[in-house]
Short mmCIF file of C-alpha atoms and ligand atoms in Angstrom, two decimals:
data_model
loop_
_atom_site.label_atom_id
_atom_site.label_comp_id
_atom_site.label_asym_id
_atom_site.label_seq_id
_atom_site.Cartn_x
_atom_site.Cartn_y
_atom_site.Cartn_z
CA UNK I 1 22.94 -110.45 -42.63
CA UNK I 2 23.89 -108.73 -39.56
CA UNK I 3 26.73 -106.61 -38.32
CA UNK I 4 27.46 -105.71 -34.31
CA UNK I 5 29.19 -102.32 -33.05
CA UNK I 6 31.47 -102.97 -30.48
CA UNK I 7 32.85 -99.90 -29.40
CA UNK I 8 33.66 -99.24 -25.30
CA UNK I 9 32.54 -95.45 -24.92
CA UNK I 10 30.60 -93.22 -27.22
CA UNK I 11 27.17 -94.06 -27.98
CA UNK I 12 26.00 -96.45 -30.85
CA UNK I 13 22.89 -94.73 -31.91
CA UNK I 14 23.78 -92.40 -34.51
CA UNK I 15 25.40 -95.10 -35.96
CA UNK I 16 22.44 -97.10 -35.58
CA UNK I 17 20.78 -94.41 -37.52
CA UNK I 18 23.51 -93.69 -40.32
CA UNK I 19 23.39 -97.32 -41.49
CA UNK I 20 19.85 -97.57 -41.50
CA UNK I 21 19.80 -94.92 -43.48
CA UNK I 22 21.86 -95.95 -46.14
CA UNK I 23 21.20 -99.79 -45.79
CA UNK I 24 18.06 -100.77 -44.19
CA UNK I 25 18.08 -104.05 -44.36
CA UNK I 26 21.11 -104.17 -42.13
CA UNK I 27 20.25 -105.47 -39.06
CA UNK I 28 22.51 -103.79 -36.59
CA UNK I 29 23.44 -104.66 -33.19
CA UNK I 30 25.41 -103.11 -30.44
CA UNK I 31 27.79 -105.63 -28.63
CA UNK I 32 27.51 -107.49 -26.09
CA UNK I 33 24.17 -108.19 -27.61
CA UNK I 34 24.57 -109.71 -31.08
CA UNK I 35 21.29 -111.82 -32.08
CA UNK I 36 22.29 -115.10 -33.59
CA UNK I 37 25.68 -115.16 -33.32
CA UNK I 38 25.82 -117.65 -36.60
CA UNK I 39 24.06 -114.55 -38.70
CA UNK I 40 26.68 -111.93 -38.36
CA UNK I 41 28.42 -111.11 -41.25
CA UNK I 42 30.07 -107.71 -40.22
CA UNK I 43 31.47 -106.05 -37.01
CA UNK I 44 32.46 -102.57 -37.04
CA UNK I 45 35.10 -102.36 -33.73
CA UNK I 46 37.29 -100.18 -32.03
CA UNK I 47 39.43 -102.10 -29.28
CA UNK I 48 37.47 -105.04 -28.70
CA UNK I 49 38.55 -107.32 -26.23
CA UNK I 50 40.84 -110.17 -27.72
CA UNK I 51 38.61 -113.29 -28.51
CA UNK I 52 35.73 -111.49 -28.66
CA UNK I 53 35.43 -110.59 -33.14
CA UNK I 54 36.95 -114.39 -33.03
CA UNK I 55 33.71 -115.27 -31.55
CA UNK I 56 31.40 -114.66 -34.85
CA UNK I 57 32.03 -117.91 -36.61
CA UNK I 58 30.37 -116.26 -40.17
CA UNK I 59 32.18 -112.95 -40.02
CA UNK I 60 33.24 -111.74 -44.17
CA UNK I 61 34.88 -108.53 -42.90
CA UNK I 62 35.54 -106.22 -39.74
CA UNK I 63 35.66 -102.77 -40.29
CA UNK I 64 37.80 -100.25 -37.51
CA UNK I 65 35.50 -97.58 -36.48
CA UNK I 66 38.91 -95.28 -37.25
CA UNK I 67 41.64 -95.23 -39.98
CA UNK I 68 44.26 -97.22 -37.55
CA UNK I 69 43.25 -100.71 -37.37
CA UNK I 70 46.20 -101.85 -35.15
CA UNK I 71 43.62 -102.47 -32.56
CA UNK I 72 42.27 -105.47 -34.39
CA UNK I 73 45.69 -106.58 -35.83
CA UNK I 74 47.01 -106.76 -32.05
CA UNK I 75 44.49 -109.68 -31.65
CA UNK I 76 46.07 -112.62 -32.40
CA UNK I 77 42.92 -114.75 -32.23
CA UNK I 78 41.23 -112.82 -35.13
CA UNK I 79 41.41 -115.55 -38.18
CA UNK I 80 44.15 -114.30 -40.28
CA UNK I 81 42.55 -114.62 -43.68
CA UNK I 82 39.48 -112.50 -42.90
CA UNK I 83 39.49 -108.91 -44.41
CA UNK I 84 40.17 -105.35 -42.21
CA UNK I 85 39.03 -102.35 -43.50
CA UNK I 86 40.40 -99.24 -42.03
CA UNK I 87 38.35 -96.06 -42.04
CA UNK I 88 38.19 -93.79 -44.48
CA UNK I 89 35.92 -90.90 -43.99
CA UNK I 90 36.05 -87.09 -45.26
CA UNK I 91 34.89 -85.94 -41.80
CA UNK I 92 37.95 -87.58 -40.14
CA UNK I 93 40.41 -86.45 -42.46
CA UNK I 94 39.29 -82.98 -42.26
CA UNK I 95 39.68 -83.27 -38.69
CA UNK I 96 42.97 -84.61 -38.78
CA UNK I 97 44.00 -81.52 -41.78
CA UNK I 98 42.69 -79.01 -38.76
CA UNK I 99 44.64 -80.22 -36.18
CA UNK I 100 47.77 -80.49 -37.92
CA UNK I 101 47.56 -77.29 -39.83
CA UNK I 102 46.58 -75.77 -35.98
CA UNK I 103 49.86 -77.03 -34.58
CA UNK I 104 52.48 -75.94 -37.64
CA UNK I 105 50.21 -72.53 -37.48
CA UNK I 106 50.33 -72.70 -33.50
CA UNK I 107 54.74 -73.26 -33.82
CA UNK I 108 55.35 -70.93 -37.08
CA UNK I 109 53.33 -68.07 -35.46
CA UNK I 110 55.21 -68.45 -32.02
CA UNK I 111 51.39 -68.92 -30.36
CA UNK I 112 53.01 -69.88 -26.74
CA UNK I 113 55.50 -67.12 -26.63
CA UNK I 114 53.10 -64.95 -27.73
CA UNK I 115 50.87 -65.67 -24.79
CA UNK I 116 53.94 -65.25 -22.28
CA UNK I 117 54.66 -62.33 -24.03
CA UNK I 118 51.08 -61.20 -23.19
CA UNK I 119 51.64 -62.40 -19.50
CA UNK I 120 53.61 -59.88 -18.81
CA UNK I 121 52.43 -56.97 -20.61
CA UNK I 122 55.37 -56.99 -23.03
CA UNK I 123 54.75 -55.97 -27.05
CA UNK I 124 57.26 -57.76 -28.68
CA UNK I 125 57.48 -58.37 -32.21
CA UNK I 126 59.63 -61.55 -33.13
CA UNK I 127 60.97 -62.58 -36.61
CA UNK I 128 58.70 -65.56 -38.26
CA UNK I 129 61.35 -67.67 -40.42
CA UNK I 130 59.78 -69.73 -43.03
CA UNK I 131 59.28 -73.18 -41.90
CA UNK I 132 59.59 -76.64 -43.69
CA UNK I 133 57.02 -79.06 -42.89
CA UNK I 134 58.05 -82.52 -43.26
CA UNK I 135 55.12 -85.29 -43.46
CA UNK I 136 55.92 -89.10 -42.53
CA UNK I 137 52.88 -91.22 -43.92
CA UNK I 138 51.31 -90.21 -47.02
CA UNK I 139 48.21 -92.22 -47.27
CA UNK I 140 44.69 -91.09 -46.48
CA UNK I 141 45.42 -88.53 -44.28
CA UNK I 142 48.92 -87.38 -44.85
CA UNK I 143 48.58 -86.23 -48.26
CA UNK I 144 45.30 -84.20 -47.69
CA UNK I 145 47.49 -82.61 -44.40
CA UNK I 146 50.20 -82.05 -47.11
CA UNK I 147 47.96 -80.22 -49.86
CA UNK I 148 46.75 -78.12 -47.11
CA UNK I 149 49.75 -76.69 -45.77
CA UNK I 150 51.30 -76.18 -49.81
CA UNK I 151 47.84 -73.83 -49.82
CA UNK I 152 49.21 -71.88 -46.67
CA UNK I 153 52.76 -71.60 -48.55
CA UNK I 154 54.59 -73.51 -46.58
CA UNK I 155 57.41 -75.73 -48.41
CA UNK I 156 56.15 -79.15 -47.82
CA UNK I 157 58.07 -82.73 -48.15
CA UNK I 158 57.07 -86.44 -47.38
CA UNK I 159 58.32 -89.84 -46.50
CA UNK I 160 56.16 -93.12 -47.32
CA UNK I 161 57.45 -96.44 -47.25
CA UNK I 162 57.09 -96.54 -51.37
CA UNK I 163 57.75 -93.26 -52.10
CA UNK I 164 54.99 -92.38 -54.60
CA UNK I 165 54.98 -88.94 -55.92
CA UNK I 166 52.54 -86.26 -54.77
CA UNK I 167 52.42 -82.86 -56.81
CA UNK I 168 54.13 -80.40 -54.89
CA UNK I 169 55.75 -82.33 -52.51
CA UNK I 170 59.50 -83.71 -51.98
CA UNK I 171 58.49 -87.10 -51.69
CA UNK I 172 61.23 -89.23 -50.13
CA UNK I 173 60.96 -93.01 -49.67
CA UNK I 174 62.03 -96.58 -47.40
CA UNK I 175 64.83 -96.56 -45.44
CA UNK I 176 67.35 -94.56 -47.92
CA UNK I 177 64.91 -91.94 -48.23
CA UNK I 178 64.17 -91.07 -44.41
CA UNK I 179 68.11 -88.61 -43.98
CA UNK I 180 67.62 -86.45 -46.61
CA UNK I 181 63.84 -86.50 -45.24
CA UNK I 182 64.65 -85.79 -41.75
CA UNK I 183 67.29 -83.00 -42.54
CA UNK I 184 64.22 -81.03 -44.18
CA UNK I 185 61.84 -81.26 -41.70
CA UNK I 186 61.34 -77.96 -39.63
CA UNK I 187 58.25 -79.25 -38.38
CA UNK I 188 57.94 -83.04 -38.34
CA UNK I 189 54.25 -84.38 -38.71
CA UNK I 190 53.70 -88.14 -37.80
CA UNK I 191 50.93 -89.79 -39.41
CA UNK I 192 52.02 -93.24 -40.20
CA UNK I 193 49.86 -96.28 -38.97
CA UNK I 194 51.62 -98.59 -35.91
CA UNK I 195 53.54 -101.84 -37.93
CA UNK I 196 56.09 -103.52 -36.87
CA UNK I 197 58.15 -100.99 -38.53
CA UNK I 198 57.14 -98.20 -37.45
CA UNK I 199 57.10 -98.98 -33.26
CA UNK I 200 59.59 -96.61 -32.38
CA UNK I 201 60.39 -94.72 -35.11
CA UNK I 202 60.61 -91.30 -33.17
CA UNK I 203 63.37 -92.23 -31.78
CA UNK I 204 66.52 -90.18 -30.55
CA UNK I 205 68.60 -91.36 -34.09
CA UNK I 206 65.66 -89.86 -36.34
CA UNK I 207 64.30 -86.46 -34.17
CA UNK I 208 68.54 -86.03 -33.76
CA UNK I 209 68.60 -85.82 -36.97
CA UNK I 210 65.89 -83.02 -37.37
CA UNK I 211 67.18 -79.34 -37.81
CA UNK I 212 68.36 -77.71 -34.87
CA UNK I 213 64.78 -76.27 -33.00
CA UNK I 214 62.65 -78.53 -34.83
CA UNK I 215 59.14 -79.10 -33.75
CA UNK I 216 57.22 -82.48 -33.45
CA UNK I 217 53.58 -83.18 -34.33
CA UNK I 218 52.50 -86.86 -33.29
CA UNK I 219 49.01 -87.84 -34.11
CA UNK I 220 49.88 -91.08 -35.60
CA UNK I 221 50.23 -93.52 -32.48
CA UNK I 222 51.99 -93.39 -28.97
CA UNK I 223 54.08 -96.47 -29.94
CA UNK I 224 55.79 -93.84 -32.47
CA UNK I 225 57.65 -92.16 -30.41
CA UNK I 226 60.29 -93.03 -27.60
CA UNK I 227 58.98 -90.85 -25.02
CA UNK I 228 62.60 -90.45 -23.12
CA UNK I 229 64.14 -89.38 -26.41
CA UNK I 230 61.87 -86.70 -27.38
CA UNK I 231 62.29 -85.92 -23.42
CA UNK I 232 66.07 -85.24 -23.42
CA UNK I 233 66.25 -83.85 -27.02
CA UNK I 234 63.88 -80.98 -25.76
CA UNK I 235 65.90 -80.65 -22.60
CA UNK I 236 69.14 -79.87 -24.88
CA UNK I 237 67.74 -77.96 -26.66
CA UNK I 238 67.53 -79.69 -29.77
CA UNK I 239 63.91 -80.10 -30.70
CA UNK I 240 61.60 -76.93 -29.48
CA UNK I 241 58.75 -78.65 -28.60
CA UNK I 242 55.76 -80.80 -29.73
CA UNK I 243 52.29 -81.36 -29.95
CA UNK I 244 51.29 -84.96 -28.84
CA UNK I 245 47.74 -86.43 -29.78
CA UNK I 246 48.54 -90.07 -29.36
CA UNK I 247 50.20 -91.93 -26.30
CA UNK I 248 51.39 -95.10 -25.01
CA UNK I 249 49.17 -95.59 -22.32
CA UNK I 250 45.86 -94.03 -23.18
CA UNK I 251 44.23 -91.89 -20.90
CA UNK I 252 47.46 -90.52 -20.62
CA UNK I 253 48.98 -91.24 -16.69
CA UNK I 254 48.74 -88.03 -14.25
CA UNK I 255 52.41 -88.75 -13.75
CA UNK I 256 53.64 -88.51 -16.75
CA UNK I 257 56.19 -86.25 -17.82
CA UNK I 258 54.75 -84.96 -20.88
CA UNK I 259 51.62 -83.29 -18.59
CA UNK I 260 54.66 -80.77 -17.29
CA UNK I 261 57.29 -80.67 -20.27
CA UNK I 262 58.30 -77.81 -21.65
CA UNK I 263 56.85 -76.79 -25.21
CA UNK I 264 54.69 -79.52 -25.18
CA UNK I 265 51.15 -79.44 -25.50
CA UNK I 266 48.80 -82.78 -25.01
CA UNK I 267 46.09 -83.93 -26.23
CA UNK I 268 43.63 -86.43 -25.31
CA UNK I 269 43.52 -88.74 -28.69
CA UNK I 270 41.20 -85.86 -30.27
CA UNK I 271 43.71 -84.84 -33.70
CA UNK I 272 40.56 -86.88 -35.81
CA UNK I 273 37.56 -88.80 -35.03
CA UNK I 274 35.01 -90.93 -37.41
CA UNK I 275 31.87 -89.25 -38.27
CA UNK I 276 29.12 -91.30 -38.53
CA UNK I 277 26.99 -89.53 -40.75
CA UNK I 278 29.80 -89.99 -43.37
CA UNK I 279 31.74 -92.93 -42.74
CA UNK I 280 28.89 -95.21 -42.52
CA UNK I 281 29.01 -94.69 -46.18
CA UNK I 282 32.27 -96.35 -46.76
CA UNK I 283 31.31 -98.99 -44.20
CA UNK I 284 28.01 -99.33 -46.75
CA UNK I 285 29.50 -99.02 -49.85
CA UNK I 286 32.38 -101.95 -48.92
CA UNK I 287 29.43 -104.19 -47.49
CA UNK I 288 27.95 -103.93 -51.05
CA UNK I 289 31.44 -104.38 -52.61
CA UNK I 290 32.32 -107.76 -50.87
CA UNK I 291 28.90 -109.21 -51.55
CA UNK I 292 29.42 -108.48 -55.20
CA UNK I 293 32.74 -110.12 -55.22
CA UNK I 294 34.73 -106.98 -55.65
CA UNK I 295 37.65 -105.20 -53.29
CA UNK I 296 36.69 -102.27 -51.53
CA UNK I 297 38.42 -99.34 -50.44
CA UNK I 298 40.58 -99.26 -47.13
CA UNK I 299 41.45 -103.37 -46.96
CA UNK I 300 44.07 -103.86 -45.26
CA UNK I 301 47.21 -105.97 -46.49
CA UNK I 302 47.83 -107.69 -43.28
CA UNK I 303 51.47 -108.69 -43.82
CA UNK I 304 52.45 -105.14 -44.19
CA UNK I 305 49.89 -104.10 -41.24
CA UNK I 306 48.25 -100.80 -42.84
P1 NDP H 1 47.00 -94.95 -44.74
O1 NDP H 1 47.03 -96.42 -44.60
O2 NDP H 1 46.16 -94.33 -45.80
O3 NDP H 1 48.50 -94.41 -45.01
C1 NDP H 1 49.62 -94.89 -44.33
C2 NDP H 1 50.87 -94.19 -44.86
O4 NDP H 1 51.98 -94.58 -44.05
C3 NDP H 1 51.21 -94.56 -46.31
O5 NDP H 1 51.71 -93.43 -47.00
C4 NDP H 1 52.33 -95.58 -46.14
O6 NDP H 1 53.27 -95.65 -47.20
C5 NDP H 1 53.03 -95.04 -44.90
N1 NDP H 1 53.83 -96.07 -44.25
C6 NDP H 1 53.37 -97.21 -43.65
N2 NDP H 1 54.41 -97.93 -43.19
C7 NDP H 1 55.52 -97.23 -43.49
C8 NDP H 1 56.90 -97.46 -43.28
N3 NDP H 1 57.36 -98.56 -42.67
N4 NDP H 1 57.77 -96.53 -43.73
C9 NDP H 1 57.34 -95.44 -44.39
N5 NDP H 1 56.03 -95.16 -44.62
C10 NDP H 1 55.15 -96.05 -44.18
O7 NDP H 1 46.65 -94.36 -43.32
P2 NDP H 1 45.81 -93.05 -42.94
O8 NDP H 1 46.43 -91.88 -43.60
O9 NDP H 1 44.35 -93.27 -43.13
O10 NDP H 1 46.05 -93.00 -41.35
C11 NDP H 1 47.37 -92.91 -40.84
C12 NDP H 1 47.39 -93.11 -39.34
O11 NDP H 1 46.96 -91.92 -38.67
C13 NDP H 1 46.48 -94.19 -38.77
O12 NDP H 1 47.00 -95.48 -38.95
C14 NDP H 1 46.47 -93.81 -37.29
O13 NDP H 1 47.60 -94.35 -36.65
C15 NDP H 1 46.61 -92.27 -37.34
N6 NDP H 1 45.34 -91.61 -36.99
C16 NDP H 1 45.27 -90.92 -35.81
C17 NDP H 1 44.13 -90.26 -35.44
C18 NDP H 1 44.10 -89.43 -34.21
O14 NDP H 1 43.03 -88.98 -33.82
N7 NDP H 1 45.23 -89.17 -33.59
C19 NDP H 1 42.92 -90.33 -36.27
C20 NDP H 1 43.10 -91.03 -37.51
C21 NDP H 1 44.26 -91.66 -37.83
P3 NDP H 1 52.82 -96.08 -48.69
O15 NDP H 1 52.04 -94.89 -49.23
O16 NDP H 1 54.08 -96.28 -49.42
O17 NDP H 1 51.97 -97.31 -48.55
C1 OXD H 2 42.50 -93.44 -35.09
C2 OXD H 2 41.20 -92.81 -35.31
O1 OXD H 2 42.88 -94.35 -35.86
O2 OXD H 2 40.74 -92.11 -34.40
O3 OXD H 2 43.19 -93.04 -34.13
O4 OXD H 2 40.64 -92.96 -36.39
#
């Protein structure tokens, strides 16, 4: 039993360590070397090149070195019936719970004006008016972002494609429930996973129909949002800014307009990222699962893409 990292930048060697660890008898490899292609079971992959997970002709799972796993759905040559796991790790969530809290903080607290404020010597004292955060994608991530900002006080509601309830929270769901949703959201927090239904979903119909001065958070993916729309909307003076961890084109262009915009801030892809130390005991823990013919947490239901 064998399992290959195939990852493009970081190094592999804490992970190498991690899973030892917690499964030595894992033989581990870091792509492009693999061993005997016919003896691996596993690959654990962030953006591989298409073909190349189709290439392990005894593969029983492939696990996304982060929670999104549209990087491996995008490949159409990966066999359709093998299971995805996403990530689930306590070190990434965390991560993603700082960031977002940091940019509702960073927007109820007035942090930019305050530093042009400071610019020019000026001690000014604005008003801070309650704000309503507004959460789209309560899985994993988005409810433990949600249960932190109820502990800061802040009134807090959600949007999910079912709708499930979460104590504290306005939960809204599907297509009826996005309005009332929208209409709510001071501060609008995307953390859905890229489907097919979500490409484009921050679009100028749904941020138009945000409360005058709203504020966007995107850490869910580029493919969210339709970059022009958010564009114009600040330019009018409808939205007041946003905060944009995720991008089309990753690294994001030198010429793009977001680099320059107005009340927004970038940056680079950095709202989470995967722990090894942690995660590699989910990865562990679902290796151990499938061989004893159970489910294990994070599969993917392909149809629906998350
Ligand atoms: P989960 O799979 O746990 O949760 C996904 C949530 O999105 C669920 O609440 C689901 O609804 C909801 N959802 C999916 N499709 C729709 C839809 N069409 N309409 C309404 N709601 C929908 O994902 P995670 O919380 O683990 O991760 C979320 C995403 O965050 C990742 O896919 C990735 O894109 C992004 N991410 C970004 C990082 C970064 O560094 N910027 C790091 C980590 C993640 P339901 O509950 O009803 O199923
Ligand atoms: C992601 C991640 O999915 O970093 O973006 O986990």
């Amino acid at each position: 039993m064998s399992l290959v990292i195939i990852r493009k930048s970081a190094p592999a060697e804490i992970w190498i360590q991690a899973l030892a660890e917690r499964a030595p008898e894992l033989i581990v490899h870091v792509w492009p070397e693999t061993g005997p292609v016919d003896e691996v079971e596993y690959v654990l992959s962030w953006a591989a090149d298409p073909g190349v997970i189709a290439g392990f002709p005894n593969l029983k799972a492939i696990f996304s070195l982060g929670a999104g796993v549209d990087h491996v759905l995008s490949d159409a040559t990966v066999p359709s019936d093998l299971p995805v796991i996403r990530m689930i790790d306590e070190s990434l969530t965390r991560r993603m719970v700082q960031y977002v809290v940091h940019a509702v903080l960073s927007r109820h607290r007035r942090v930019e004006e305050m530093r042009a404020n400071q610019a020019q010597g000026l001690w000014k004292r604005p008003a801070f008016p309650d704000l309503r955060v507004g959460i789209m994608g309560l899985g994993e991530i988005g409810r433990a972002c949600a249960q932190q900002c109820l502990a800061l006080g802040y009134q807090v509601s959600g949007w999910s494609r079912r709708g499930e309830p979460l104590a504290g929270v306005e939960v809204h769901g599907g297509e009826q429930g996005l309005p009332m949703f929208l209409s709510r959201s001071d501060v609008l927090v995307c953390l859905l996973p890229q489907t097919r239904e979500t490409a484009g979903i921050l679009s100028r119909d749904t941020l138009g129909q945000l409360p005058k001065g709203a504020y966007l958070v995107n850490a869910g993916r580029g493919e969210h949002l339709v970059d022009d729309d958010l564009l114009a909307l600040i330019a009018e003076g409808h939205l007041s800014g946003a905060m944009l961890d995720a991008f089309r084109k990753e690294p994001l262009p030198s010429d793009n307009p977001f680099w320059t915009a107005p009340g927004v801030t970038v940056t680079p892809h950095i709202a989470g990222w995967t722990e090894p130390s942690t995660a590699a005991r989910h990865v562990v823990e679902a290796i151990a699962a499938l061989r004893a013919g159970q489910q294990p947490r994070g599969v993917v239901h392909r149809a629906r893409g998350y």
